[in-house]
Short mmCIF file of C-alpha atoms in Angstrom, two decimals:
data_model
loop_
_atom_site.label_atom_id
_atom_site.label_comp_id
_atom_site.label_asym_id
_atom_site.label_seq_id
_atom_site.Cartn_x
_atom_site.Cartn_y
_atom_site.Cartn_z
CA GLU A 1 -15.23 -6.91 -35.08
CA THR A 2 -14.20 -8.04 -31.60
CA GLY A 3 -16.15 -6.56 -28.68
CA VAL A 4 -14.81 -5.39 -25.33
CA THR A 5 -13.58 -8.24 -23.14
CA GLN A 6 -12.60 -8.26 -19.47
CA SER A 7 -10.79 -10.73 -17.26
CA PRO A 8 -11.22 -12.30 -14.88
CA THR A 9 -15.00 -12.62 -14.63
CA HIS A 10 -15.02 -13.02 -10.87
CA LEU A 11 -12.36 -12.53 -8.23
CA ILE A 12 -12.22 -12.94 -4.47
CA LYS A 13 -9.51 -11.17 -2.48
CA THR A 14 -8.90 -10.31 1.17
CA ARG A 15 -8.40 -6.89 2.73
CA GLY A 16 -4.95 -5.44 2.14
CA GLN A 17 -4.26 -7.45 -0.98
CA GLN A 18 -3.67 -6.04 -4.45
CA VAL A 19 -5.63 -6.85 -7.59
CA THR A 20 -5.16 -6.36 -11.34
CA LEU A 21 -8.13 -6.34 -13.70
CA ARG A 22 -7.74 -6.44 -17.48
CA CYS A 23 -9.67 -5.04 -20.41
CA SER A 24 -9.28 -5.48 -24.14
CA SER A 25 -10.84 -2.69 -26.11
CA GLN A 26 -13.02 -3.08 -29.17
CA SER A 27 -11.14 -3.24 -32.44
CA GLY A 28 -10.36 0.25 -33.71
CA HIS A 29 -10.92 1.98 -30.35
CA ASN A 30 -8.10 3.95 -28.76
CA THR A 31 -9.67 5.06 -25.47
CA VAL A 32 -10.55 3.00 -22.39
CA SER A 33 -12.60 4.19 -19.41
CA TRP A 34 -12.93 2.32 -16.12
CA TYR A 35 -15.97 2.43 -13.86
CA GLN A 36 -16.85 0.99 -10.45
CA GLN A 37 -20.42 -0.12 -9.80
CA ALA A 38 -21.36 -0.86 -6.21
CA LEU A 39 -24.40 -3.04 -5.59
CA GLY A 40 -27.62 -1.16 -6.33
CA GLN A 41 -25.82 1.92 -7.61
CA GLY A 42 -24.96 3.36 -10.98
CA PRO A 43 -21.37 3.08 -12.19
CA GLN A 44 -18.85 5.70 -11.01
CA PHE A 45 -16.06 6.96 -13.29
CA ILE A 46 -12.57 5.94 -12.12
CA PHE A 47 -10.34 7.15 -14.95
CA GLN A 48 -9.80 7.17 -18.70
CA TYR A 49 -6.76 6.30 -20.79
CA TYR A 50 -5.99 7.52 -24.28
CA ARG A 51 -2.84 6.60 -26.18
CA GLU A 52 -1.25 5.13 -23.05
CA GLU A 53 -1.74 8.33 -21.04
CA LYS A 54 -4.25 8.99 -18.28
CA ASN A 55 -6.67 11.43 -19.82
CA GLY A 56 -9.12 12.05 -16.99
CA ARG A 57 -9.79 10.89 -13.45
CA GLY A 58 -12.81 10.63 -11.19
CA ASN A 59 -12.93 10.91 -7.43
CA PHE A 60 -11.01 7.77 -6.49
CA PRO A 61 -7.95 7.52 -4.22
CA PRO A 62 -4.43 6.91 -5.57
CA ARG A 63 -4.79 3.22 -4.59
CA PHE A 64 -6.60 2.97 -7.90
CA SER A 65 -4.13 3.12 -10.76
CA GLY A 66 -4.03 1.96 -14.34
CA LEU A 67 -2.13 1.39 -17.51
CA GLN A 68 -2.88 1.36 -21.20
CA PHE A 69 -0.74 -0.63 -23.60
CA PRO A 70 0.24 0.10 -27.22
CA ASN A 71 -2.55 -2.22 -28.44
CA TYR A 72 -4.99 -0.06 -26.38
CA SER A 73 -5.78 -2.81 -23.89
CA SER A 74 -5.78 -1.63 -20.30
CA GLU A 75 -5.27 -2.69 -16.70
CA LEU A 76 -6.83 -1.42 -13.50
CA ASN A 77 -4.78 -1.97 -10.37
CA VAL A 78 -6.13 -1.55 -6.86
CA ASN A 79 -3.73 -1.67 -3.91
CA ALA A 80 -4.47 -2.16 -0.22
CA LEU A 81 -7.95 -3.52 -0.91
CA GLU A 82 -10.76 -2.44 1.40
CA LEU A 83 -14.13 -4.09 1.96
CA ASP A 84 -15.84 -1.19 0.15
CA ASP A 85 -13.87 -1.99 -3.01
CA SER A 86 -16.23 -4.93 -3.51
CA ALA A 87 -18.06 -4.03 -6.71
CA LEU A 88 -18.50 -4.73 -10.40
CA TYR A 89 -15.67 -3.13 -12.37
CA LEU A 90 -16.60 -2.16 -15.90
CA CYS A 91 -14.41 -0.98 -18.70
CA ALA A 92 -15.67 0.79 -21.78
CA SER A 93 -13.85 1.48 -24.99
CA SER A 94 -14.42 4.29 -27.42
CA LEU A 95 -12.83 6.29 -30.17
CA TYR A 96 -11.30 9.45 -28.74
CA GLY A 97 -13.56 12.46 -29.25
CA HIS A 98 -16.64 10.31 -29.83
CA ASN A 99 -19.36 10.08 -27.20
CA GLU A 100 -20.39 6.47 -27.70
CA GLN A 101 -18.81 3.95 -25.33
CA PHE A 102 -18.95 0.17 -25.60
CA PHE A 103 -18.94 -1.74 -22.33
CA GLY A 104 -17.33 -5.01 -21.38
CA PRO A 105 -19.11 -7.66 -19.30
CA GLY A 106 -17.39 -6.54 -16.09
CA THR A 107 -15.29 -8.14 -13.38
CA ARG A 108 -17.02 -8.80 -10.09
CA LEU A 109 -14.58 -8.25 -7.23
CA THR A 110 -15.36 -9.45 -3.73
CA VAL A 111 -13.12 -8.32 -0.87
CA LEU A 112 -13.40 -10.35 2.32
CA LYS B 1 -28.17 16.03 -5.04
CA ASN B 2 -26.95 13.69 -7.76
CA GLU B 3 -26.16 15.19 -11.13
CA VAL B 4 -28.35 12.55 -12.80
CA GLU B 5 -31.67 11.55 -11.26
CA GLN B 6 -33.88 8.76 -12.53
CA SER B 7 -37.45 7.88 -11.74
CA PRO B 8 -38.96 5.59 -10.82
CA GLN B 9 -36.30 3.52 -9.03
CA ASN B 10 -38.42 0.38 -9.38
CA LEU B 11 -41.25 -0.39 -11.77
CA THR B 12 -43.36 -3.52 -12.11
CA ALA B 13 -45.83 -3.71 -14.98
CA GLN B 14 -47.88 -6.23 -16.90
CA GLU B 15 -46.91 -7.51 -20.31
CA GLY B 16 -48.16 -5.18 -23.03
CA GLU B 17 -48.12 -2.01 -20.94
CA PHE B 18 -46.52 1.23 -22.13
CA ILE B 19 -43.49 2.02 -19.97
CA THR B 20 -41.89 5.40 -19.30
CA ILE B 21 -38.66 5.96 -17.42
CA ASN B 22 -37.52 9.50 -16.72
CA CYS B 23 -34.10 11.08 -16.35
CA SER B 24 -33.22 14.60 -15.20
CA TYR B 25 -29.74 16.05 -15.14
CA SER B 26 -28.25 19.22 -13.76
CA VAL B 27 -25.09 19.74 -15.82
CA GLY B 28 -24.32 20.77 -19.37
CA ILE B 29 -23.92 17.74 -21.55
CA SER B 30 -22.65 16.74 -24.96
CA ALA B 31 -24.78 13.59 -25.09
CA LEU B 32 -27.20 11.53 -23.02
CA HIS B 33 -27.11 7.74 -23.04
CA TRP B 34 -29.73 5.16 -22.24
CA LEU B 35 -28.24 1.82 -21.26
CA GLN B 36 -29.64 -1.58 -20.34
CA GLN B 37 -28.08 -3.84 -17.74
CA HIS B 38 -29.14 -7.43 -17.19
CA PRO B 39 -28.42 -9.55 -14.10
CA GLY B 40 -24.77 -10.58 -14.32
CA GLY B 41 -23.71 -7.05 -15.13
CA GLY B 42 -23.19 -6.56 -18.86
CA ILE B 43 -24.23 -3.11 -20.09
CA VAL B 44 -25.68 -2.58 -23.55
CA SER B 45 -26.05 0.85 -25.10
CA LEU B 46 -29.61 1.50 -26.28
CA PHE B 47 -29.47 5.13 -27.38
CA MET B 48 -27.19 8.11 -27.50
CA LEU B 49 -28.98 11.44 -27.83
CA SER B 50 -27.99 15.05 -28.09
CA SER B 51 -31.36 16.37 -29.27
CA GLY B 52 -34.84 15.32 -30.32
CA LYS B 53 -36.02 11.75 -30.46
CA LYS B 54 -34.76 8.33 -31.51
CA LYS B 55 -36.64 5.09 -32.09
CA HIS B 56 -35.40 1.54 -32.27
CA GLY B 57 -38.00 -1.19 -32.48
CA ARG B 58 -40.28 -0.85 -29.46
CA LEU B 59 -37.96 1.60 -27.72
CA ILE B 60 -38.22 5.37 -28.02
CA ALA B 61 -35.95 7.93 -26.38
CA THR B 62 -36.55 11.67 -26.21
CA ILE B 63 -34.55 14.54 -24.83
CA ASN B 64 -35.41 18.15 -24.00
CA ILE B 65 -32.13 20.04 -23.71
CA GLN B 66 -33.73 23.23 -22.35
CA GLU B 67 -35.47 21.33 -19.54
CA LYS B 68 -32.50 18.96 -18.99
CA HIS B 69 -34.83 15.98 -19.16
CA SER B 70 -35.01 12.74 -21.09
CA SER B 71 -37.48 9.87 -21.24
CA LEU B 72 -37.19 6.28 -22.35
CA HIS B 73 -40.40 4.64 -23.51
CA ILE B 74 -41.08 0.98 -24.15
CA THR B 75 -44.18 0.12 -26.15
CA ALA B 76 -45.91 -3.28 -25.92
CA SER B 77 -43.63 -4.33 -23.06
CA HIS B 78 -42.53 -7.95 -22.81
CA PRO B 79 -41.00 -10.00 -19.97
CA ARG B 80 -37.68 -10.02 -21.85
CA ASP B 81 -37.57 -6.23 -21.34
CA SER B 82 -37.04 -6.88 -17.62
CA ALA B 83 -33.69 -5.32 -16.74
CA VAL B 84 -32.12 -2.26 -15.13
CA TYR B 85 -32.29 0.81 -17.36
CA ILE B 86 -29.64 3.42 -16.71
CA CYS B 87 -29.41 7.01 -17.86
CA ALA B 88 -25.92 8.49 -18.22
CA VAL B 89 -24.64 11.84 -19.42
CA GLY B 90 -21.37 12.72 -21.07
CA ARG B 91 -19.81 16.16 -20.98
CA GLY B 92 -17.24 15.41 -23.62
CA GLY B 93 -13.51 15.36 -23.17
CA ALA B 94 -12.01 13.07 -20.55
CA ASP B 95 -14.64 13.26 -17.81
CA GLY B 96 -16.21 9.88 -18.44
CA LEU B 97 -19.94 9.30 -18.12
CA THR B 98 -22.01 10.29 -15.09
CA PHE B 99 -24.69 7.72 -14.35
CA GLY B 100 -28.04 7.67 -12.65
CA LYS B 101 -28.76 4.90 -10.17
CA GLY B 102 -30.91 3.02 -12.64
CA THR B 103 -34.53 1.92 -12.88
CA HIS B 104 -35.22 -1.71 -12.10
CA LEU B 105 -37.99 -2.81 -14.48
CA ILE B 106 -39.93 -6.05 -14.13
CA ILE B 107 -42.49 -7.02 -16.76
CA GLN B 108 -44.81 -9.75 -15.58
CA PRO B 109 -46.43 -12.13 -18.07
#
């Protein structure tokens, strides 16, 4: 059984640029959730995708968008990067309707 | 006020000590999660609870639904237990998890 993977591991961007982060869900899982974790804070829910549709959204601006593909992998896109977007971005996969989520290792984004 | 509050924020203890980390929440939940995060970021799920108590090795998690409170206990603590422990609650559906800020635990040899 393959676990949740994320790429890239680390990324450095400058203000105003755009970034795409990728997540492959655990085998058999059809739901992907994205979280942002600022330094010293707990993760914050960005949004969730189920069967290629956005299923729920946290309190993040429209600059944060995503996709889910037929194989249930997912992308998080952030446009017009701001310094405060510097954080660890975590994805978690799950089976829809089940509470347990399995987390990937995260992508650490630094915006200069 | 955050929906999920953890205490303490930081805890340093000696090897072998009994550790307790507390979590209080203010919303209705379908499940409460205890997670472990090591430096570098990866998060590992330790427990998922909706009632009662669960035990895994030296770790014990309890939840009191009426009081909206959960505790994570570590018996015979070891330096390898040093990590950030995070409490998170799920309300079901598509809301995602709501996390506490975490408890940074250091076990000294």
